PDB file of C-alpha atoms in Angstrom:
ATOM      1  CA  MET A 213      20.198 -37.906  97.112  1.00 44.00           C
ATOM      2  CA  GLY A 214      20.935 -40.952  94.996  1.00 69.00           C
ATOM      3  CA  ASN A 215      20.720 -38.486  91.481  1.00 85.00           C
ATOM      4  CA  GLU A 216      23.040 -35.864  93.609  1.00 90.00           C
ATOM      5  CA  LEU A 217      25.565 -38.457  94.420  1.00 92.00           C
ATOM      6  CA  LEU A 218      25.460 -39.773  90.626  1.00 88.00           C
ATOM      7  CA  ARG A 219      26.013 -36.294  89.494  1.00 91.00           C
ATOM      8  CA  GLU A 220      29.031 -35.925  92.183  1.00 92.00           C
ATOM      9  CA  THR A 221      30.613 -39.000  91.016  1.00 93.00           C
ATOM     10  CA  MET A 222      30.324 -38.330  87.760  1.00 92.00           C
ATOM     11  CA  ARG A 223      31.979 -34.670  87.936  1.00 93.00           C
ATOM     12  CA  TYR A 224      34.952 -36.346  90.040  1.00 93.00           C
ATOM     13  CA  TRP A 225      35.673 -38.769  87.025  1.00 94.00           C
ATOM     14  CA  THR A 226      35.183 -36.404  84.533  1.00 95.00           C
ATOM     15  CA  ASP A 227      37.797 -34.337  86.234  1.00 93.00           C
ATOM     16  CA  ARG A 228      39.981 -37.065  86.580  1.00 93.00           C
ATOM     17  CA  ALA A 229      39.500 -38.689  83.223  1.00 94.00           C
ATOM     18  CA  ARG A 230      42.620 -37.250  81.413  1.00 93.00           C
ATOM     19  CA  SER A 231      45.118 -38.133  84.284  1.00 91.00           C
ATOM     20  CA  TYR A 232      43.356 -41.539  85.004  1.00 92.00           C
ATOM     21  CA  SER A 233      44.041 -42.397  81.287  1.00 95.00           C
ATOM     22  CA  ASP A 234      47.564 -41.155  81.327  1.00 93.00           C
ATOM     23  CA  TYR A 235      48.376 -43.604  84.219  1.00 90.00           C
ATOM     24  CA  ASN A 236      46.415 -46.571  82.223  1.00 94.00           C
ATOM     25  CA  GLN A 237      48.567 -45.913  79.215  1.00 94.00           C
ATOM     26  CA  LYS A 238      51.465 -45.963  81.617  1.00 92.00           C
ATOM     27  CA  GLU A 239      50.131 -49.507  82.688  1.00 94.00           C
ATOM     28  CA  LEU A 240      49.485 -50.557  79.270  1.00 94.00           C
ATOM     29  CA  LEU A 241      53.105 -49.757  78.216  1.00 92.00           C
ATOM     30  CA  GLY A 242      54.734 -51.416  81.230  1.00 92.00           C
ATOM     31  CA  GLU A 243      54.912 -54.764  83.173  1.00 95.00           C
ATOM     32  CA  GLN A 244      51.307 -54.651  84.234  1.00 96.00           C
ATOM     33  CA  GLY A 245      49.807 -54.648  80.823  1.00 96.00           C
ATOM     34  CA  VAL A 246      52.067 -57.964  79.955  1.00 96.00           C
ATOM     35  CA  LYS A 247      50.936 -59.572  83.559  1.00 98.00           C
ATOM     36  CA  TRP A 248      47.182 -58.455  82.865  1.00 98.00           C
ATOM     37  CA  ILE A 249      46.681 -59.855  79.487  1.00 97.00           C
ATOM     38  CA  ARG A 250      48.346 -62.708  80.524  1.00 97.00           C
ATOM     39  CA  LEU A 251      46.133 -63.363  83.485  1.00 98.00           C
ATOM     40  CA  LEU A 252      42.858 -62.433  81.489  1.00 98.00           C
ATOM     41  CA  HIS A 253      43.752 -64.545  78.479  1.00 97.00           C
ATOM     42  CA  GLN A 254      44.516 -67.506  80.563  1.00 97.00           C
ATOM     43  CA  LEU A 255      41.480 -67.214  82.356  1.00 98.00           C
ATOM     44  CA  ILE A 256      39.178 -66.846  79.419  1.00 98.00           C
ATOM     45  CA  LYS A 257      40.806 -69.712  77.552  1.00 97.00           C
ATOM     46  CA  GLU A 258      40.513 -72.056  80.514  1.00 97.00           C
ATOM     47  CA  HIS A 259      36.825 -71.401  80.432  1.00 97.00           C
ATOM     48  CA  LEU A 260      36.480 -71.604  76.754  1.00 97.00           C
ATOM     49  CA  PRO A 261      39.107 -73.737  75.807  1.00 96.00           C
ATOM     50  CA  GLU A 262      37.262 -74.406  72.118  1.00 94.00           C
ATOM     51  CA  ARG A 263      36.542 -70.927  71.553  1.00 96.00           C
ATOM     52  CA  ASP A 264      38.876 -68.590  69.177  1.00 96.00           C
ATOM     53  CA  SER A 265      39.321 -65.415  70.933  1.00 96.00           C
ATOM     54  CA  HIS A 266      37.569 -63.600  67.939  1.00 95.00           C
ATOM     55  CA  SER A 267      34.329 -65.386  68.708  1.00 97.00           C
ATOM     56  CA  VAL A 268      34.024 -64.394  72.389  1.00 98.00           C
ATOM     57  CA  GLU A 269      31.778 -61.670  73.349  1.00 98.00           C
ATOM     58  CA  VAL A 270      33.726 -59.723  76.512  1.00 98.00           C
ATOM     59  CA  LEU A 271      31.451 -56.640  78.355  1.00 98.00           C
ATOM     60  CA  ASP A 272      33.945 -54.534  79.982  1.00 98.00           C
ATOM     61  CA  VAL A 273      31.847 -52.722  82.897  1.00 98.00           C
ATOM     62  CA  GLY A 274      33.154 -49.306  83.765  1.00 98.00           C
ATOM     63  CA  THR A 275      35.800 -49.224  81.199  1.00 98.00           C
ATOM     64  CA  GLY A 276      37.008 -46.047  81.911  1.00 97.00           C
ATOM     65  CA  PRO A 277      39.559 -44.896  79.642  1.00 98.00           C
ATOM     66  CA  GLY A 278      39.408 -48.396  78.134  1.00 98.00           C
ATOM     67  CA  PHE A 279      42.410 -50.163  79.848  1.00 98.00           C
ATOM     68  CA  PHE A 280      40.659 -53.797  79.666  1.00 98.00           C
ATOM     69  CA  ALA A 281      39.135 -53.154  76.420  1.00 98.00           C
ATOM     70  CA  THR A 282      42.366 -52.147  74.737  1.00 97.00           C
ATOM     71  CA  LEU A 283      44.043 -55.256  76.203  1.00 97.00           C
ATOM     72  CA  LEU A 284      41.471 -57.540  75.177  1.00 98.00           C
ATOM     73  CA  ALA A 285      40.902 -56.018  71.622  1.00 97.00           C
ATOM     74  CA  ALA A 286      44.599 -56.525  70.858  1.00 96.00           C
ATOM     75  CA  ALA A 287      44.378 -60.295  71.807  1.00 96.00           C
ATOM     76  CA  GLY A 288      41.993 -60.438  69.322  1.00 97.00           C
ATOM     77  CA  TYR A 289      38.534 -60.284  71.618  1.00 98.00           C
ATOM     78  CA  HIS A 290      35.541 -58.576  70.905  1.00 98.00           C
ATOM     79  CA  VAL A 291      35.059 -56.066  73.671  1.00 98.00           C
ATOM     80  CA  THR A 292      31.726 -54.002  74.609  1.00 98.00           C
ATOM     81  CA  GLY A 293      32.777 -51.279  76.721  1.00 98.00           C
ATOM     82  CA  ILE A 294      30.202 -49.485  79.099  1.00 98.00           C
ATOM     83  CA  ASP A 295      30.869 -46.160  81.190  1.00 98.00           C
ATOM     84  CA  CYS A 296      28.637 -43.526  82.949  1.00 95.00           C
ATOM     85  CA  THR A 297      31.121 -40.725  82.208  1.00 96.00           C
ATOM     86  CA  GLU A 298      31.404 -39.085  78.785  1.00 97.00           C
ATOM     87  CA  ALA A 299      34.721 -37.799  79.545  1.00 97.00           C
ATOM     88  CA  MET A 300      36.018 -41.603  80.452  1.00 98.00           C
ATOM     89  CA  LEU A 301      34.367 -42.665  77.033  1.00 98.00           C
ATOM     90  CA  GLU A 302      36.082 -40.087  75.025  1.00 98.00           C
ATOM     91  CA  GLU A 303      39.861 -41.429  76.436  1.00 98.00           C
ATOM     92  CA  ALA A 304      38.682 -44.765  75.823  1.00 98.00           C
ATOM     93  CA  SER A 305      37.663 -44.147  72.139  1.00 97.00           C
ATOM     94  CA  GLN A 306      41.133 -42.458  71.611  1.00 97.00           C
ATOM     95  CA  ASN A 307      42.871 -45.429  73.430  1.00 97.00           C
ATOM     96  CA  THR A 308      41.275 -48.004  71.508  1.00 97.00           C
ATOM     97  CA  LYS A 309      41.155 -46.208  68.211  1.00 96.00           C
ATOM     98  CA  LYS A 310      43.725 -48.816  66.735  1.00 95.00           C
ATOM     99  CA  PHE A 311      41.019 -51.831  67.496  1.00 95.00           C
ATOM    100  CA  ARG A 312      38.096 -50.121  66.206  1.00 91.00           C
ATOM    101  CA  ASP A 313      36.674 -53.161  64.542  1.00 94.00           C
ATOM    102  CA  HIS A 314      36.818 -54.953  67.919  1.00 96.00           C
ATOM    103  CA  VAL A 315      35.684 -52.567  70.223  1.00 98.00           C
ATOM    104  CA  SER A 316      32.532 -50.900  70.939  1.00 98.00           C
ATOM    105  CA  LEU A 317      31.622 -48.198  73.544  1.00 98.00           C
ATOM    106  CA  TRP A 318      28.368 -47.048  75.100  1.00 98.00           C
ATOM    107  CA  LYS A 319      27.421 -44.519  77.725  1.00 97.00           C
ATOM    108  CA  MET A 320      25.627 -46.757  80.443  1.00 96.00           C
ATOM    109  CA  GLU A 321      24.966 -47.399  83.962  1.00 96.00           C
ATOM    110  CA  ALA A 322      26.347 -50.507  85.362  1.00 97.00           C
ATOM    111  CA  ASP A 323      23.123 -51.540  87.023  1.00 97.00           C
ATOM    112  CA  SER A 324      20.603 -50.666  83.940  1.00 96.00           C
ATOM    113  CA  MET A 325      21.768 -52.126  80.635  1.00 97.00           C
ATOM    114  CA  PHE A 326      20.192 -52.223  77.295  1.00 97.00           C
ATOM    115  CA  PHE A 327      21.441 -55.588  76.102  1.00 98.00           C
ATOM    116  CA  PRO A 328      19.620 -58.291  75.429  1.00 98.00           C
ATOM    117  CA  ASP A 329      19.435 -61.464  78.510  1.00 98.00           C
ATOM    118  CA  GLU A 330      22.523 -63.583  77.734  1.00 98.00           C
ATOM    119  CA  SER A 331      24.457 -61.587  75.406  1.00 98.00           C
ATOM    120  CA  PHE A 332      28.134 -62.190  76.639  1.00 98.00           C
ATOM    121  CA  ASP A 333      30.401 -64.719  77.211  1.00 98.00           C
ATOM    122  CA  VAL A 334      32.632 -63.284  79.741  1.00 98.00           C
ATOM    123  CA  ILE A 335      32.123 -59.945  82.114  1.00 98.00           C
ATOM    124  CA  VAL A 336      35.247 -58.095  83.438  1.00 98.00           C
ATOM    125  CA  SER A 337      35.566 -55.202  85.654  1.00 98.00           C
ATOM    126  CA  ARG A 338      38.231 -53.311  87.541  1.00 98.00           C
ATOM    127  CA  ASN A 339      37.926 -51.001  90.533  1.00 97.00           C
ATOM    128  CA  VAL A 340      34.126 -50.218  89.703  1.00 97.00           C
ATOM    129  CA  THR A 341      31.974 -51.999  92.056  1.00 98.00           C
ATOM    130  CA  TRP A 342      32.954 -50.124  95.171  1.00 97.00           C
ATOM    131  CA  ASN A 343      31.797 -46.734  93.325  1.00 96.00           C
ATOM    132  CA  LEU A 344      28.259 -48.135  92.896  1.00 97.00           C
ATOM    133  CA  GLN A 345      25.433 -46.959  94.586  1.00 96.00           C
ATOM    134  CA  ASN A 346      23.550 -50.165  94.103  1.00 96.00           C
ATOM    135  CA  PRO A 347      26.126 -52.870  93.699  1.00 98.00           C
ATOM    136  CA  GLU A 348      23.661 -55.839  94.385  1.00 98.00           C
ATOM    137  CA  LYS A 349      21.469 -54.619  91.500  1.00 98.00           C
ATOM    138  CA  ALA A 350      24.454 -54.070  89.024  1.00 98.00           C
ATOM    139  CA  TYR A 351      25.678 -57.924  89.991  1.00 98.00           C
ATOM    140  CA  LEU A 352      21.990 -59.156  89.269  1.00 98.00           C
ATOM    141  CA  GLU A 353      22.354 -57.264  85.836  1.00 98.00           C
ATOM    142  CA  TRP A 354      25.352 -58.758  85.317  1.00 98.00           C
ATOM    143  CA  HIS A 355      24.090 -61.894  85.701  1.00 98.00           C
ATOM    144  CA  ARG A 356      21.105 -61.108  83.370  1.00 98.00           C
ATOM    145  CA  VAL A 357      22.942 -59.963  80.264  1.00 98.00           C
ATOM    146  CA  LEU A 358      25.860 -62.920  80.751  1.00 98.00           C
ATOM    147  CA  LYS A 359      25.232 -66.067  78.910  1.00 98.00           C
ATOM    148  CA  GLU A 360      24.670 -69.478  81.021  1.00 97.00           C
ATOM    149  CA  GLY A 361      27.870 -70.788  81.963  1.00 97.00           C
ATOM    150  CA  GLY A 362      29.405 -67.694  81.057  1.00 98.00           C
ATOM    151  CA  LEU A 363      32.403 -66.089  83.032  1.00 98.00           C
ATOM    152  CA  LEU A 364      32.638 -63.090  85.489  1.00 98.00           C
ATOM    153  CA  LEU A 365      35.717 -61.498  86.480  1.00 98.00           C
ATOM    154  CA  ASN A 366      35.604 -58.791  89.077  1.00 98.00           C
ATOM    155  CA  PHE A 367      38.794 -57.061  90.264  1.00 98.00           C
ATOM    156  CA  ASP A 368      38.642 -54.681  92.990  1.00 98.00           C
ATOM    157  CA  ALA A 369      39.940 -53.633  96.846  1.00 98.00           C
ATOM    158  CA  ASN A 370      38.631 -52.280 100.179  1.00 98.00           C
ATOM    159  CA  TRP A 371      39.521 -49.146  98.833  1.00 96.00           C
ATOM    160  CA  TYR A 372      37.783 -46.741 101.406  1.00 96.00           C
ATOM    161  CA  ARG A 373      37.057 -48.973 104.207  1.00 97.00           C
ATOM    162  CA  TYR A 374      39.750 -47.091 106.095  1.00 97.00           C
ATOM    163  CA  LEU A 375      36.934 -44.306 106.612  1.00 97.00           C
ATOM    164  CA  PHE A 376      35.027 -46.760 108.883  1.00 97.00           C
ATOM    165  CA  ASP A 377      38.041 -48.443 110.697  1.00 97.00           C
ATOM    166  CA  LYS A 378      40.801 -47.275 112.463  1.00 97.00           C
ATOM    167  CA  GLN A 379      43.115 -49.820 112.352  1.00 97.00           C
ATOM    168  CA  GLU A 380      42.781 -49.723 108.555  1.00 97.00           C
ATOM    169  CA  ARG A 381      43.166 -46.265 108.335  1.00 97.00           C
ATOM    170  CA  ILE A 382      47.067 -46.755 110.337  1.00 98.00           C
ATOM    171  CA  ALA A 383      47.649 -49.107 107.664  1.00 97.00           C
ATOM    172  CA  TYR A 384      46.817 -46.839 104.708  1.00 96.00           C
ATOM    173  CA  GLU A 385      49.008 -44.068 106.424  1.00 96.00           C
ATOM    174  CA  GLN A 386      51.802 -46.509 106.964  1.00 97.00           C
ATOM    175  CA  ASP A 387      51.699 -47.035 102.929  1.00 97.00           C
ATOM    176  CA  ARG A 388      51.577 -43.513 102.378  1.00 95.00           C
ATOM    177  CA  ALA A 389      55.098 -42.988 104.472  1.00 96.00           C
ATOM    178  CA  ALA A 390      56.339 -46.283 102.842  1.00 97.00           C
ATOM    179  CA  VAL A 391      55.890 -45.024  99.817  1.00 96.00           C
ATOM    180  CA  GLU A 392      57.657 -41.318 100.576  1.00 95.00           C
ATOM    181  CA  ARG A 393      60.295 -43.191 102.233  1.00 96.00           C
ATOM    182  CA  ASN A 394      61.273 -45.562  99.448  1.00 96.00           C
ATOM    183  CA  GLY A 395      61.076 -42.483  96.956  1.00 95.00           C
ATOM    184  CA  VAL A 396      58.673 -44.124  94.825  1.00 93.00           C
ATOM    185  CA  TYR A 397      55.304 -42.381  93.150  1.00 91.00           C
ATOM    186  CA  ASP A 398      52.251 -42.295  95.091  1.00 93.00           C
ATOM    187  CA  HIS A 399      49.292 -43.253  93.218  1.00 89.00           C
ATOM    188  CA  TYR A 400      47.017 -40.993  94.993  1.00 86.00           C
ATOM    189  CA  THR A 401      48.864 -38.159  93.859  1.00 77.00           C
ATOM    190  CA  HIS A 402      46.483 -37.200  91.013  1.00 72.00           C
ATOM    191  CA  THR A 403      43.481 -38.203  93.595  1.00 82.00           C
ATOM    192  CA  ASP A 404      41.398 -35.317  94.870  1.00 88.00           C
ATOM    193  CA  ILE A 405      41.376 -37.364  98.431  1.00 90.00           C
ATOM    194  CA  PRO A 406      38.812 -35.032 100.095  1.00 92.00           C
ATOM    195  CA  ALA A 407      36.265 -35.147  96.932  1.00 93.00           C
ATOM    196  CA  MET A 408      36.956 -38.873  96.633  1.00 94.00           C
ATOM    197  CA  GLU A 409      36.491 -39.611 100.358  1.00 95.00           C
ATOM    198  CA  ALA A 410      33.409 -37.717 100.613  1.00 95.00           C
ATOM    199  CA  ILE A 411      31.718 -39.755  97.855  1.00 95.00           C
ATOM    200  CA  ALA A 412      33.108 -43.067  99.273  1.00 96.00           C
ATOM    201  CA  LEU A 413      31.815 -42.236 102.329  1.00 97.00           C
ATOM    202  CA  GLN A 414      28.328 -42.534 100.964  1.00 96.00           C
ATOM    203  CA  MET A 415      28.580 -45.477  98.808  1.00 97.00           C
ATOM    204  CA  PRO A 416      27.477 -48.671 100.335  1.00 97.00           C
ATOM    205  CA  LEU A 417      30.286 -50.946  99.916  1.00 98.00           C
ATOM    206  CA  SER A 418      32.753 -48.474 101.588  1.00 97.00           C
ATOM    207  CA  LYS A 419      32.180 -49.842 104.752  1.00 97.00           C
ATOM    208  CA  GLU A 420      31.639 -53.426 104.032  1.00 98.00           C
ATOM    209  CA  ILE A 421      34.405 -56.344 104.238  1.00 97.00           C
ATOM    210  CA  ARG A 422      34.947 -57.511 100.914  1.00 98.00           C
ATOM    211  CA  PRO A 423      35.202 -59.827  99.169  1.00 98.00           C
ATOM    212  CA  ALA A 424      32.870 -61.693 101.783  1.00 98.00           C
ATOM    213  CA  TRP A 425      29.927 -58.971 101.000  1.00 98.00           C
ATOM    214  CA  ASP A 426      30.258 -59.984  97.333  1.00 98.00           C
ATOM    215  CA  VAL A 427      30.522 -63.966  97.591  1.00 98.00           C
ATOM    216  CA  LYS A 428      27.141 -63.561  99.990  1.00 98.00           C
ATOM    217  CA  VAL A 429      25.742 -61.732  96.988  1.00 98.00           C
ATOM    218  CA  LEU A 430      26.796 -64.226  94.213  1.00 98.00           C
ATOM    219  CA  GLN A 431      26.687 -67.492  95.596  1.00 97.00           C
ATOM    220  CA  PRO A 432      23.162 -68.192  94.916  1.00 96.00           C
ATOM    221  CA  TYR A 433      23.822 -67.355  91.019  1.00 96.00           C
ATOM    222  CA  PHE A 434      27.474 -68.188  90.199  1.00 98.00           C
ATOM    223  CA  ARG A 435      29.817 -70.922  91.210  1.00 97.00           C
ATOM    224  CA  LEU A 436      32.604 -69.059  92.754  1.00 98.00           C
ATOM    225  CA  ASP A 437      36.443 -69.002  93.071  1.00 98.00           C
ATOM    226  CA  VAL A 438      38.115 -65.929  95.098  1.00 98.00           C
ATOM    227  CA  ASN A 439      41.551 -65.074  95.051  1.00 98.00           C
ATOM    228  CA  GLU A 440      41.848 -62.162  97.963  1.00 98.00           C
ATOM    229  CA  ASN A 441      45.286 -60.855  96.826  1.00 97.00           C
ATOM    230  CA  VAL A 442      45.473 -61.138  92.746  1.00 98.00           C
ATOM    231  CA  GLY A 443      47.556 -57.924  93.058  1.00 97.00           C
ATOM    232  CA  LYS A 444      50.564 -60.235  93.339  1.00 97.00           C
ATOM    233  CA  LEU A 445      49.893 -61.515  89.937  1.00 98.00           C
ATOM    234  CA  VAL A 446      49.559 -58.139  88.110  1.00 98.00           C
ATOM    235  CA  TYR A 447      50.926 -55.474  90.094  1.00 97.00           C
ATOM    236  CA  SER A 448      54.445 -53.797  89.662  1.00 95.00           C
ATOM    237  CA  ALA A 449      56.444 -53.649  92.583  1.00 95.00           C
ATOM    238  CA  GLU A 450      55.650 -50.173  92.969  1.00 95.00           C
ATOM    239  CA  GLU A 451      51.968 -50.706  93.075  1.00 95.00           C
ATOM    240  CA  LEU A 452      52.493 -53.665  95.499  1.00 96.00           C
ATOM    241  CA  LEU A 453      54.219 -50.889  98.010  1.00 96.00           C
ATOM    242  CA  ASN A 454      51.221 -48.276  97.264  1.00 97.00           C
ATOM    243  CA  TYR A 455      48.541 -50.479  97.983  1.00 97.00           C
ATOM    244  CA  ARG A 456      49.743 -53.137 100.464  1.00 96.00           C
ATOM    245  CA  ALA A 457      46.882 -52.408 103.254  1.00 96.00           C
ATOM    246  CA  THR A 458      44.385 -52.756 100.237  1.00 97.00           C
ATOM    247  CA  PRO A 459      45.074 -55.879  98.160  1.00 98.00           C
ATOM    248  CA  MET A 460      43.055 -56.377  95.125  1.00 98.00           C
ATOM    249  CA  PHE A 461      41.031 -59.284  95.213  1.00 98.00           C
ATOM    250  CA  MET A 462      39.409 -61.229  92.152  1.00 98.00           C
ATOM    251  CA  ILE A 463      36.060 -62.606  92.169  1.00 98.00           C
ATOM    252  CA  HIS A 464      35.839 -65.489  89.554  1.00 98.00           C
ATOM    253  CA  GLY A 465      32.105 -66.613  88.974  1.00 98.00           C
ATOM    254  CA  ILE A 466      30.682 -68.999  86.379  1.00 98.00           C
ATOM    255  CA  LYS A 467      27.007 -68.073  85.970  1.00 97.00           C
ATOM    256  CA  GLU A 468      24.939 -71.568  86.783  1.00 90.00           C
ATOM    257  CA  LYS A 469      23.220 -73.242  84.133  1.00 82.00           C
ATOM    258  CA  LYS A 470      19.336 -73.903  84.644  1.00 76.00           C
ATOM    259  CA  ASP A 471      18.394 -77.292  85.971  1.00 66.00           C
ATOM    260  CA  GLU A 472      16.594 -78.850  82.855  1.00 46.00           C
ATOM    261  CA  SER A 473      14.361 -80.618  85.733  1.00 44.00           C
ATOM    262  CA  ASP A 474      12.838 -77.127  86.271  1.00 49.00           C
ATOM    263  CA  HIS A 475      11.442 -77.103  82.864  1.00 42.00           C
TER     264      HIS A 475
END
């Protein structure tokens, strides 16, 4: 079941790679790109005030077409992007080619990486954890490759919880109606909804209430802060209308340092 679900998921994202990349490029060139890099840069500088961006190693998990990789490389950070889908990495390679010296891309699973322990100062991820078969294992792997005192920034939402909750289904349908009524672009236009729902039904996080689930898993390893509606800081008005029922949250975690008394 696990391998078949992985193949099914990779087929879906392979087919969607080009349209997803096109949308990411629209974000980069619009107000969202400015808002996202302002937020990311602010959070990283607050955490590493003495560090020049060129000296900061960032891991972008599930880079997709390279949205975060492009933004952060343009700001001078060195970014390692990983994704399990070849087509997405091809899009990312094209989208980040201006920053070739600042970006490296690898085909890799989010829960099984070949990087040494404590390789990165910062880990970023957007809309990835909901799509993982073993998110708890992935979080432990991210903890492993993050340096002591390193920063985790994970952005996600309860994207498909409406499959398990009638009230959330109603709210989701209200969003679709509001988008149509206001004559704005529906962000589900390029989504093969039946295919994506079939996958989401099998993903363990679809039925969980998040970010409460994430906090429970991460709390033993990270000092946490959570913003349950970070979309207000980075979304366009169009996105806010599209995703009113599924607000984006941010998990802000600092990897706890080992207690010297334990040695």
